[in-house]
Short mmCIF file of N, CA and C in Angstrom, two decimals:
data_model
loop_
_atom_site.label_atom_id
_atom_site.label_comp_id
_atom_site.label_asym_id
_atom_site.label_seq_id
_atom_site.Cartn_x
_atom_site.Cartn_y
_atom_site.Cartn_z
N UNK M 124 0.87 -1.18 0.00
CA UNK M 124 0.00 0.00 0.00
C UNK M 124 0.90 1.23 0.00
N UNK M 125 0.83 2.08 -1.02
CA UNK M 125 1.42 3.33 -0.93
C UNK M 125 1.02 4.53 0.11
N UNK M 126 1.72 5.20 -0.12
CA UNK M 126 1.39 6.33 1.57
C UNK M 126 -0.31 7.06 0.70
N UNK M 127 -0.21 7.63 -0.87
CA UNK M 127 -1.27 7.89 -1.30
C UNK M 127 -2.54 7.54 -0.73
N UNK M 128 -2.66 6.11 -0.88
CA UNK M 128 -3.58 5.39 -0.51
C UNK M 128 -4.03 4.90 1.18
N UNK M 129 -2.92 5.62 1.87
CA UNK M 129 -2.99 4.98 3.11
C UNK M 129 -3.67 6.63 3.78
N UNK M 130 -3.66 7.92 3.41
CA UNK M 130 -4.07 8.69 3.49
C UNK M 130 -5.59 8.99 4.26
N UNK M 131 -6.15 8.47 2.81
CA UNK M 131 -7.58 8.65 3.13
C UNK M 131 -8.24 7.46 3.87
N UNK M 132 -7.43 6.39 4.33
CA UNK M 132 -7.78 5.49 4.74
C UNK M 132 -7.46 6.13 6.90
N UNK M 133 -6.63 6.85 6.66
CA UNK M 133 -5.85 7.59 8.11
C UNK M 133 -7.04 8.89 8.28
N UNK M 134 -7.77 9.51 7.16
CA UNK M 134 -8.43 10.17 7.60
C UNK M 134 -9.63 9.38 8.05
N UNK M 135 -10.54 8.91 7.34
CA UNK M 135 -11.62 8.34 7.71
C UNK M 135 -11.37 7.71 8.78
N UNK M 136 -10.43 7.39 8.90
CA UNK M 136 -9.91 6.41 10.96
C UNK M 136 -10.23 8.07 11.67
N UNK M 137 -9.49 8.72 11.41
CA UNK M 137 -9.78 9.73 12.37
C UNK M 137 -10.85 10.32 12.77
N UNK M 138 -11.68 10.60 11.38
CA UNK M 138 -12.96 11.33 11.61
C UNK M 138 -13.83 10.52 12.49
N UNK M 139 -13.91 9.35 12.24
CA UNK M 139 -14.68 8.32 12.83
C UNK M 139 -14.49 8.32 14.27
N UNK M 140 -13.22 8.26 14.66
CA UNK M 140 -13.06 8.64 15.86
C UNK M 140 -13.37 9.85 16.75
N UNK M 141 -13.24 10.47 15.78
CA UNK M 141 -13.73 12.25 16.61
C UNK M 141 -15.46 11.96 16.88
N UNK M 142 -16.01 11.25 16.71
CA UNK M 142 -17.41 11.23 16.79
C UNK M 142 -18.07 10.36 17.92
N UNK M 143 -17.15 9.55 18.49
CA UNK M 143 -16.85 8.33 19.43
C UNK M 143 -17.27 9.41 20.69
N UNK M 144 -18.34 9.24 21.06
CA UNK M 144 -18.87 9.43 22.70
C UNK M 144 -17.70 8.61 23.59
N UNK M 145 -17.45 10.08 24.72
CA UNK M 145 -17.10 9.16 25.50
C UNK M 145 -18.21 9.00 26.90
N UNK M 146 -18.37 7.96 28.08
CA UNK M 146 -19.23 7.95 28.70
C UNK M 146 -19.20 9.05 30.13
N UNK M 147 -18.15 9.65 30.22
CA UNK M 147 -18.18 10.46 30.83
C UNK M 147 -18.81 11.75 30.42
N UNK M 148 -19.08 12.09 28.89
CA UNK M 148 -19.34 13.19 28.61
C UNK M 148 -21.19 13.46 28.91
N UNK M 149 -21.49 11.44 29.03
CA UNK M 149 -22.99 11.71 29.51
C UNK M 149 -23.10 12.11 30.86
N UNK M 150 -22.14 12.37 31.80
CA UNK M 150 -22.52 12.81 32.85
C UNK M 150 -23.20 14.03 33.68
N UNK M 151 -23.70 13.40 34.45
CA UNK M 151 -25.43 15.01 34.63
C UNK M 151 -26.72 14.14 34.39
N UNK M 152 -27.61 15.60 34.40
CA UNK M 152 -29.11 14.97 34.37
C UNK M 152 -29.69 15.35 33.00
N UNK M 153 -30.31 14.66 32.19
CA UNK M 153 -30.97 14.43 31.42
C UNK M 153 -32.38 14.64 31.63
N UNK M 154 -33.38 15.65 30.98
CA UNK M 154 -35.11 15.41 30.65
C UNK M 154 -35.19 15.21 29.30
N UNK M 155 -36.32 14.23 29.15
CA UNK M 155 -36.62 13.91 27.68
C UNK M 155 -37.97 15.07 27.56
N UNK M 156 -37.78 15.75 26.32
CA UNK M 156 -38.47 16.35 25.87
C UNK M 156 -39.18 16.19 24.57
N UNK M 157 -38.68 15.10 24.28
CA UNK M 157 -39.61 14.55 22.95
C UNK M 157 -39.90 12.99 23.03
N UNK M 158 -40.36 12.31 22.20
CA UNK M 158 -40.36 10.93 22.12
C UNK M 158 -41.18 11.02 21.00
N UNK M 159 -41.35 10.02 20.27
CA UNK M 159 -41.38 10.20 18.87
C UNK M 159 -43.33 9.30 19.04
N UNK M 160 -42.93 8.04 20.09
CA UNK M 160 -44.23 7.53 20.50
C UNK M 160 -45.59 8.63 20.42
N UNK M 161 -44.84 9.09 21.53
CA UNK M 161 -45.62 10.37 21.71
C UNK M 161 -46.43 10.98 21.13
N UNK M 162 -45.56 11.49 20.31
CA UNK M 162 -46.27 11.86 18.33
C UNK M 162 -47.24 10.97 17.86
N UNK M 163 -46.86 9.67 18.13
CA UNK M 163 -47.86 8.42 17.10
C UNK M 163 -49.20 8.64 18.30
N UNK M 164 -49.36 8.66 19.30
CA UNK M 164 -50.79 9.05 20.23
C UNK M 164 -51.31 10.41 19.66
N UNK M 165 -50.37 11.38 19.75
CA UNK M 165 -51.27 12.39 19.30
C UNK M 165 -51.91 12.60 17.82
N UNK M 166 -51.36 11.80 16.90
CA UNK M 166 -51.84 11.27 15.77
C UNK M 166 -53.23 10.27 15.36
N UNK M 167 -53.37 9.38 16.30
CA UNK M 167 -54.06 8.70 16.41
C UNK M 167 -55.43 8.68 16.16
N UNK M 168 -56.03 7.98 15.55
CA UNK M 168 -57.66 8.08 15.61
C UNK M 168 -58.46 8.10 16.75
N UNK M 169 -57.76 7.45 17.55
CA UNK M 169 -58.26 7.41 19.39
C UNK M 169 -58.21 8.60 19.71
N UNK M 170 -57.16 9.56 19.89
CA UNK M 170 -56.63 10.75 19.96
C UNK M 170 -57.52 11.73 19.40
N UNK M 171 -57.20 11.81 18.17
CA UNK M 171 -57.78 12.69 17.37
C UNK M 171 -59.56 12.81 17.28
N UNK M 172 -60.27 11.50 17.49
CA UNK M 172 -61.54 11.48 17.95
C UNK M 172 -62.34 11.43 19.19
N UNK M 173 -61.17 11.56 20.46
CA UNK M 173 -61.85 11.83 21.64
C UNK M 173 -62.44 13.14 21.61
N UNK M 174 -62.98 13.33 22.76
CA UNK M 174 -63.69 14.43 23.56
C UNK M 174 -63.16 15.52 24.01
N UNK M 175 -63.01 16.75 23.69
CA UNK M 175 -61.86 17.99 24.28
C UNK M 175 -61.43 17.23 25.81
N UNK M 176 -62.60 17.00 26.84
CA UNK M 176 -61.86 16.55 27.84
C UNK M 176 -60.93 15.49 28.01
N UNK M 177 -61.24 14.47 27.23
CA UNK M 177 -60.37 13.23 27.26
C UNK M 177 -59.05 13.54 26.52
N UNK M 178 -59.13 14.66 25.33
CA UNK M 178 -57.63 14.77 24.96
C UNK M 178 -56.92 15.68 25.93
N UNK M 179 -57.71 16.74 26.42
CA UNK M 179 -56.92 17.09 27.52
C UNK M 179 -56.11 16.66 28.83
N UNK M 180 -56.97 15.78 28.91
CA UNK M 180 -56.42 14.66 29.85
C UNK M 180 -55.39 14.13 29.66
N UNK M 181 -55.44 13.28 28.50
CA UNK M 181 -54.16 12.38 27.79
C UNK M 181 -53.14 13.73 27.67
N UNK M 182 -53.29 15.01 27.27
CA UNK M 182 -52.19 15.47 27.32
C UNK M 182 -51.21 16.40 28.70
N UNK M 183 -52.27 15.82 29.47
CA UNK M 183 -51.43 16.22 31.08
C UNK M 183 -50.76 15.13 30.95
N UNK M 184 -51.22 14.12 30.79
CA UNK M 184 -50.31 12.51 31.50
C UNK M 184 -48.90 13.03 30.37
N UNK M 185 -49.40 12.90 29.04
CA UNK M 185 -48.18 13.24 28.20
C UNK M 185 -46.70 14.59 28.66
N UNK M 186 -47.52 15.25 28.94
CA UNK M 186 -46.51 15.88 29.60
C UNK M 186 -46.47 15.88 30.85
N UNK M 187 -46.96 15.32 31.67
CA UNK M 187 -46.25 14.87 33.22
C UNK M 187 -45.40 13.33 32.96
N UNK M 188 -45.80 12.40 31.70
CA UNK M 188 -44.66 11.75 31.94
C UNK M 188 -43.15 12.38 31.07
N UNK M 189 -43.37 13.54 29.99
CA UNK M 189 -42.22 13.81 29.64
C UNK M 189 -41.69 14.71 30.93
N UNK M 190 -42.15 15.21 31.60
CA UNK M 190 -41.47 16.06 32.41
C UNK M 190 -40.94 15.20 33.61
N UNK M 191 -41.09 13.50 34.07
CA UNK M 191 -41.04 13.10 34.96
C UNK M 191 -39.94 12.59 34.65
N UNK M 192 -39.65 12.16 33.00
CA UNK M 192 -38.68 11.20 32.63
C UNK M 192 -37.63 12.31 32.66
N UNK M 193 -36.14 11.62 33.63
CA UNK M 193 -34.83 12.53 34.16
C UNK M 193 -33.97 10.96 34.03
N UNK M 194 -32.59 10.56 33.03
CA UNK M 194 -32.10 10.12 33.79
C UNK M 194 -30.54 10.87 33.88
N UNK M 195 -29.76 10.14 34.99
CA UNK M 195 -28.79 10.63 35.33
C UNK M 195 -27.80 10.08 35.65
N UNK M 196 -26.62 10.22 34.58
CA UNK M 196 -25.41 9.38 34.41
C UNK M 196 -24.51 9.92 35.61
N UNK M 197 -23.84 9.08 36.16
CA UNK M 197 -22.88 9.63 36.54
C UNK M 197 -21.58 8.38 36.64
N UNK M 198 -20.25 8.90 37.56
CA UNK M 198 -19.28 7.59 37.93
C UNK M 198 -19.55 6.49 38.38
N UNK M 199 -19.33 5.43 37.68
CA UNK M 199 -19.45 4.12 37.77
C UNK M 199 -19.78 3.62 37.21
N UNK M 200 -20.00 3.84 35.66
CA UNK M 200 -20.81 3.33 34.80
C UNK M 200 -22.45 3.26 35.39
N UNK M 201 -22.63 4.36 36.24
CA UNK M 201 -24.07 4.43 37.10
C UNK M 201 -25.31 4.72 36.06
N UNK M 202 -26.75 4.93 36.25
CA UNK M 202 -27.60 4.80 36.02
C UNK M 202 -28.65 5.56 36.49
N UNK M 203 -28.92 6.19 36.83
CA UNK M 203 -30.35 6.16 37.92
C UNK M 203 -31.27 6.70 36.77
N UNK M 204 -32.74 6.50 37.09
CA UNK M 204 -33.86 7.48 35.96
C UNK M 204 -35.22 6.66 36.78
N UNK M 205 -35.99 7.85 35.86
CA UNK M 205 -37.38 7.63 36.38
C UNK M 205 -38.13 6.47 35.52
N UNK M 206 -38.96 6.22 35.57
CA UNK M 206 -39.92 5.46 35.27
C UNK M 206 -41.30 5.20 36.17
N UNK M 207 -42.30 4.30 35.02
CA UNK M 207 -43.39 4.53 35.61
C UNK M 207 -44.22 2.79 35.69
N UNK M 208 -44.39 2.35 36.79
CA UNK M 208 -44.97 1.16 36.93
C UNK M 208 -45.96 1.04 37.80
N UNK M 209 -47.13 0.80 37.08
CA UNK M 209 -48.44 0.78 37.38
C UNK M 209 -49.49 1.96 37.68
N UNK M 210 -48.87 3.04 36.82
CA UNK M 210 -49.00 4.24 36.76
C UNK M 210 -48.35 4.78 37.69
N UNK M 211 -47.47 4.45 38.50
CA UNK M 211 -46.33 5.62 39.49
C UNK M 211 -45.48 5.48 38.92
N UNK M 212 -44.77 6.64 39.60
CA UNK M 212 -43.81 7.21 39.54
C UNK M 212 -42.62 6.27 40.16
N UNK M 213 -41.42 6.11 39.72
CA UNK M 213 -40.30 4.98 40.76
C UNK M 213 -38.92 5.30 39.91
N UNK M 214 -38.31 5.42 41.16
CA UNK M 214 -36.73 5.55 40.99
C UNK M 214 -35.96 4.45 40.62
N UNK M 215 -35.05 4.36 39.45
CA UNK M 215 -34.64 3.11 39.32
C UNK M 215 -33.04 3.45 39.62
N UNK M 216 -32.48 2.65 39.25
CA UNK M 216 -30.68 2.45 39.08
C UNK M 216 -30.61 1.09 37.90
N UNK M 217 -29.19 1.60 37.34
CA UNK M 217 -29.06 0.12 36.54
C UNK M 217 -27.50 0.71 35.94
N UNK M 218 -26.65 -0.39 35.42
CA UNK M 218 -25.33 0.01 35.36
C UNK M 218 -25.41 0.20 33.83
N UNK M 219 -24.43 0.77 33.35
CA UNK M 219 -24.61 1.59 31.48
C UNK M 219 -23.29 1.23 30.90
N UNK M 220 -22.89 0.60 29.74
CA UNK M 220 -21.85 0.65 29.05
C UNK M 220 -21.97 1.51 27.96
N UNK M 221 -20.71 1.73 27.47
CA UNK M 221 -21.55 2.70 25.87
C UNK M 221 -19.78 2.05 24.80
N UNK M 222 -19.96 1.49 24.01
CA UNK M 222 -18.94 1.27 23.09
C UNK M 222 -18.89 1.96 22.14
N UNK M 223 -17.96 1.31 21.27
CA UNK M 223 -17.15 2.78 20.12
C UNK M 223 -18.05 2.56 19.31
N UNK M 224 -19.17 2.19 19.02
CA UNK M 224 -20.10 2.52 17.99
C UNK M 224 -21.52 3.50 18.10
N UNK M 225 -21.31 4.28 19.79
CA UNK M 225 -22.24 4.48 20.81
C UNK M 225 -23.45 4.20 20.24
N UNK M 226 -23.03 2.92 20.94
CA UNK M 226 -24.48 1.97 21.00
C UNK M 226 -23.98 1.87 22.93
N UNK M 227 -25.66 2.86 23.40
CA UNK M 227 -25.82 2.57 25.14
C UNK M 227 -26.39 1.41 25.56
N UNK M 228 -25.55 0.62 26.52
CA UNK M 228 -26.58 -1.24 26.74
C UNK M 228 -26.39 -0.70 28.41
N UNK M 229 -28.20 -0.36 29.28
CA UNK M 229 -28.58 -0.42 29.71
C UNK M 229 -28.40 -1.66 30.53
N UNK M 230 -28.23 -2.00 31.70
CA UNK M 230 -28.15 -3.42 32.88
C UNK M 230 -28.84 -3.33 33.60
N UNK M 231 -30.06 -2.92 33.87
CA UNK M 231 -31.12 -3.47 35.06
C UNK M 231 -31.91 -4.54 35.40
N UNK M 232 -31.25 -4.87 36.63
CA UNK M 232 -31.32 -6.18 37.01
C UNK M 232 -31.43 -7.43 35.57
N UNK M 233 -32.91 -8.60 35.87
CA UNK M 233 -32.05 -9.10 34.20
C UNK M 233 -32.41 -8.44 33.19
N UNK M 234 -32.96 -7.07 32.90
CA UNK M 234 -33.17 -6.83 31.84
C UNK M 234 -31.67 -6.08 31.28
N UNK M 235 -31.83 -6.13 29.86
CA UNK M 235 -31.08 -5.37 29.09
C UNK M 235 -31.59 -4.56 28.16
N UNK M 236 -31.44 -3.37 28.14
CA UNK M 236 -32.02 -2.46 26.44
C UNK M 236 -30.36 -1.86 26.05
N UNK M 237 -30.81 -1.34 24.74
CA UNK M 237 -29.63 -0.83 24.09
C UNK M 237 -30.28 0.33 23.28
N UNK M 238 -29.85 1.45 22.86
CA UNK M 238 -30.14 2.40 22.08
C UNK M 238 -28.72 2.89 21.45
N UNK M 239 -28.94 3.79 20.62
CA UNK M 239 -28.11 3.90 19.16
C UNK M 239 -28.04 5.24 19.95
N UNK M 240 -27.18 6.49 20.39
CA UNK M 240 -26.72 7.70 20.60
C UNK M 240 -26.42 8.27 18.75
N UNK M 241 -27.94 8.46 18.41
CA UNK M 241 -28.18 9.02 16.79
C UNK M 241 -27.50 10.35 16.69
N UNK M 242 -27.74 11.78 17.71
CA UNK M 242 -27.29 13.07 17.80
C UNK M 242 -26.62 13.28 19.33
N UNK M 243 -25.77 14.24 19.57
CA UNK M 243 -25.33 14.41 20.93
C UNK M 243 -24.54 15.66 20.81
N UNK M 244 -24.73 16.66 21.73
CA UNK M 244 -23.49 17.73 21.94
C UNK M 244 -23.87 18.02 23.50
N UNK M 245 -23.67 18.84 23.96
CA UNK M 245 -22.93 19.75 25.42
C UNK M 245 -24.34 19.41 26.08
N UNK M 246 -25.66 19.78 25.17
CA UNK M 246 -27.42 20.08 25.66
C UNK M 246 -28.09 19.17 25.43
N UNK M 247 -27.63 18.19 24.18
CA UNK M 247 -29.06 17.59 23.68
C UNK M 247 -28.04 16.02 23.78
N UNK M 248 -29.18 14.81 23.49
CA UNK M 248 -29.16 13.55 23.75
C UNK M 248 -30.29 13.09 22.42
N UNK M 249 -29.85 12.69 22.11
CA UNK M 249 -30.86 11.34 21.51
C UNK M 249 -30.05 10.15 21.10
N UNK M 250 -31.67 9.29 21.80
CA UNK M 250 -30.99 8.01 21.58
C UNK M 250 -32.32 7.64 20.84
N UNK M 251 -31.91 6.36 19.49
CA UNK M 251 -32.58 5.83 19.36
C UNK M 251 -32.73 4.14 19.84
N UNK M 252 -33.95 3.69 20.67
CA UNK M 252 -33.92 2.35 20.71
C UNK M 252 -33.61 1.31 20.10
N UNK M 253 -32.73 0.58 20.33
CA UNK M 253 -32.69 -0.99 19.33
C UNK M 253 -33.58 -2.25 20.10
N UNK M 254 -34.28 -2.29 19.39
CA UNK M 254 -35.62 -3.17 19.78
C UNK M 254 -36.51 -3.36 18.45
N UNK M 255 -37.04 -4.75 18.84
CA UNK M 255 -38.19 -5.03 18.03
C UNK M 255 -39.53 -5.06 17.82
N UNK M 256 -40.12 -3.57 18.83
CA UNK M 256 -40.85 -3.15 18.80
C UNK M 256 -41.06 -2.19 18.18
N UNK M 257 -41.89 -1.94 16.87
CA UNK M 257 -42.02 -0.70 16.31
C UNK M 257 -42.53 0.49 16.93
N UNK M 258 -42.77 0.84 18.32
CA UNK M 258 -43.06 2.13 19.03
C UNK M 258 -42.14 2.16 19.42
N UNK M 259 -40.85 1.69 19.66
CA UNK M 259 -39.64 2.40 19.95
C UNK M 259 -39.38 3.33 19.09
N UNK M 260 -39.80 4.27 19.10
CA UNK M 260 -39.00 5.68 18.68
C UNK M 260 -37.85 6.50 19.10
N UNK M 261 -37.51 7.50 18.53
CA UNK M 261 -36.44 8.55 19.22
C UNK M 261 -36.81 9.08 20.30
N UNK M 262 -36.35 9.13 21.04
CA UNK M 262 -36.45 9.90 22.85
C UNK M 262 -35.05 10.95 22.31
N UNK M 263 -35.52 12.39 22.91
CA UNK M 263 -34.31 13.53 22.72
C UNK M 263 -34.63 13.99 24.21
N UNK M 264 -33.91 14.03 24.46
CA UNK M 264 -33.44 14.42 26.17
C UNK M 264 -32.27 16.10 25.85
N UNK M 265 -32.83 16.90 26.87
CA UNK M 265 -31.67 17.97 27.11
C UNK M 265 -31.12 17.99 29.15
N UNK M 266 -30.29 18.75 28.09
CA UNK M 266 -29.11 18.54 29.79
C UNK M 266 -29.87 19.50 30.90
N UNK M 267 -30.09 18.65 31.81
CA UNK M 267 -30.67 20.14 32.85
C UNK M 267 -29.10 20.60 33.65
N UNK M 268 -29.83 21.56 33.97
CA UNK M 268 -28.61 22.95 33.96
C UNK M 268 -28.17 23.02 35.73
N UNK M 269 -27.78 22.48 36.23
CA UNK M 269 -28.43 22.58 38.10
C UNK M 269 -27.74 24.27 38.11
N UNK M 270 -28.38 25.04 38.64
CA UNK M 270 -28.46 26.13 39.38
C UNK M 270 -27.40 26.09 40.35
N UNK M 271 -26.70 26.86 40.66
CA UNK M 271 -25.36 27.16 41.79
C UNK M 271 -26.14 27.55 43.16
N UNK M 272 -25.91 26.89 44.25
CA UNK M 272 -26.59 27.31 45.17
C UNK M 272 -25.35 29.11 45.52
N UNK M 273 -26.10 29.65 46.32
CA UNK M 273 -24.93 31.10 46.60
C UNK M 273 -24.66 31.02 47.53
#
């Protein structure tokens, strides 16, 4: 192989690399502010043909569960986030890897999920789910900001 050819083969190594999440950079708190699900309810014929009160309804829950969902990376390959079982509210934990393809694999207890880190900078998050459920959509999460106590 000539150096010519070894070139563009040294760039594309590089660029590829500059794009490589590292897992510390998820550290902090996360709110999801979108979900793509989300969208497919408010679309819906169910949706779209309820009763002013009943869509109003559905859209408190919609935004009390986007505003509930926080999670928050920190040292240790840690975990913590909200979730909701049996309509509450509950604190979880679960341990997080993220490899050079940032693909995030989730460890709580025996479950496992994985999502694809599609966009990412300093504010924003999205991950998309890898699953074989077609309502897995995009979830976009932004960084909450904690306030300095004085």
């Amino acid at each position: 192989m000539n150096s010519l050819t070894l070139i563009p083969a040294l760039f594309l190594s590089f660029f590829l690399n500059i794009n490589q999440i590292q897992i510390q950079e998820l550290f902090g708190k996360w709110q999801l502010v979108y979900f793509d699900g989300i969208e497919r309810i408010r679309k819906s014929p169910q949706f779209l043909n309820a009763d002013s009160a009943t869509q109003a309804n559905m859209q408190y829950r919609i935004q009390y569960r986007l505003e509930s969902t926080v999670y928050q990376f920190s040292a240790g390959d840690s975990l913590k986030f909200t979730d909701f079982e049996n309509q509450q509210l509950v604190l979880k934990k679960a341990k997080v890897k993220l490899d050079d393809q940032n693909i995030l694999t989730i460890y709580e207890g025996n479950e496992v999920r994985q999502a694809k880190i599609v966009e990412f900078d300093a504010n924003k998050l999205v991950l998309q789910p890898i699953s074989q459920n077609p309502g897995a959509g995009k979830l976009v999460f932004e960084r909450i900001i904690e306030k300095k106590e004085k």
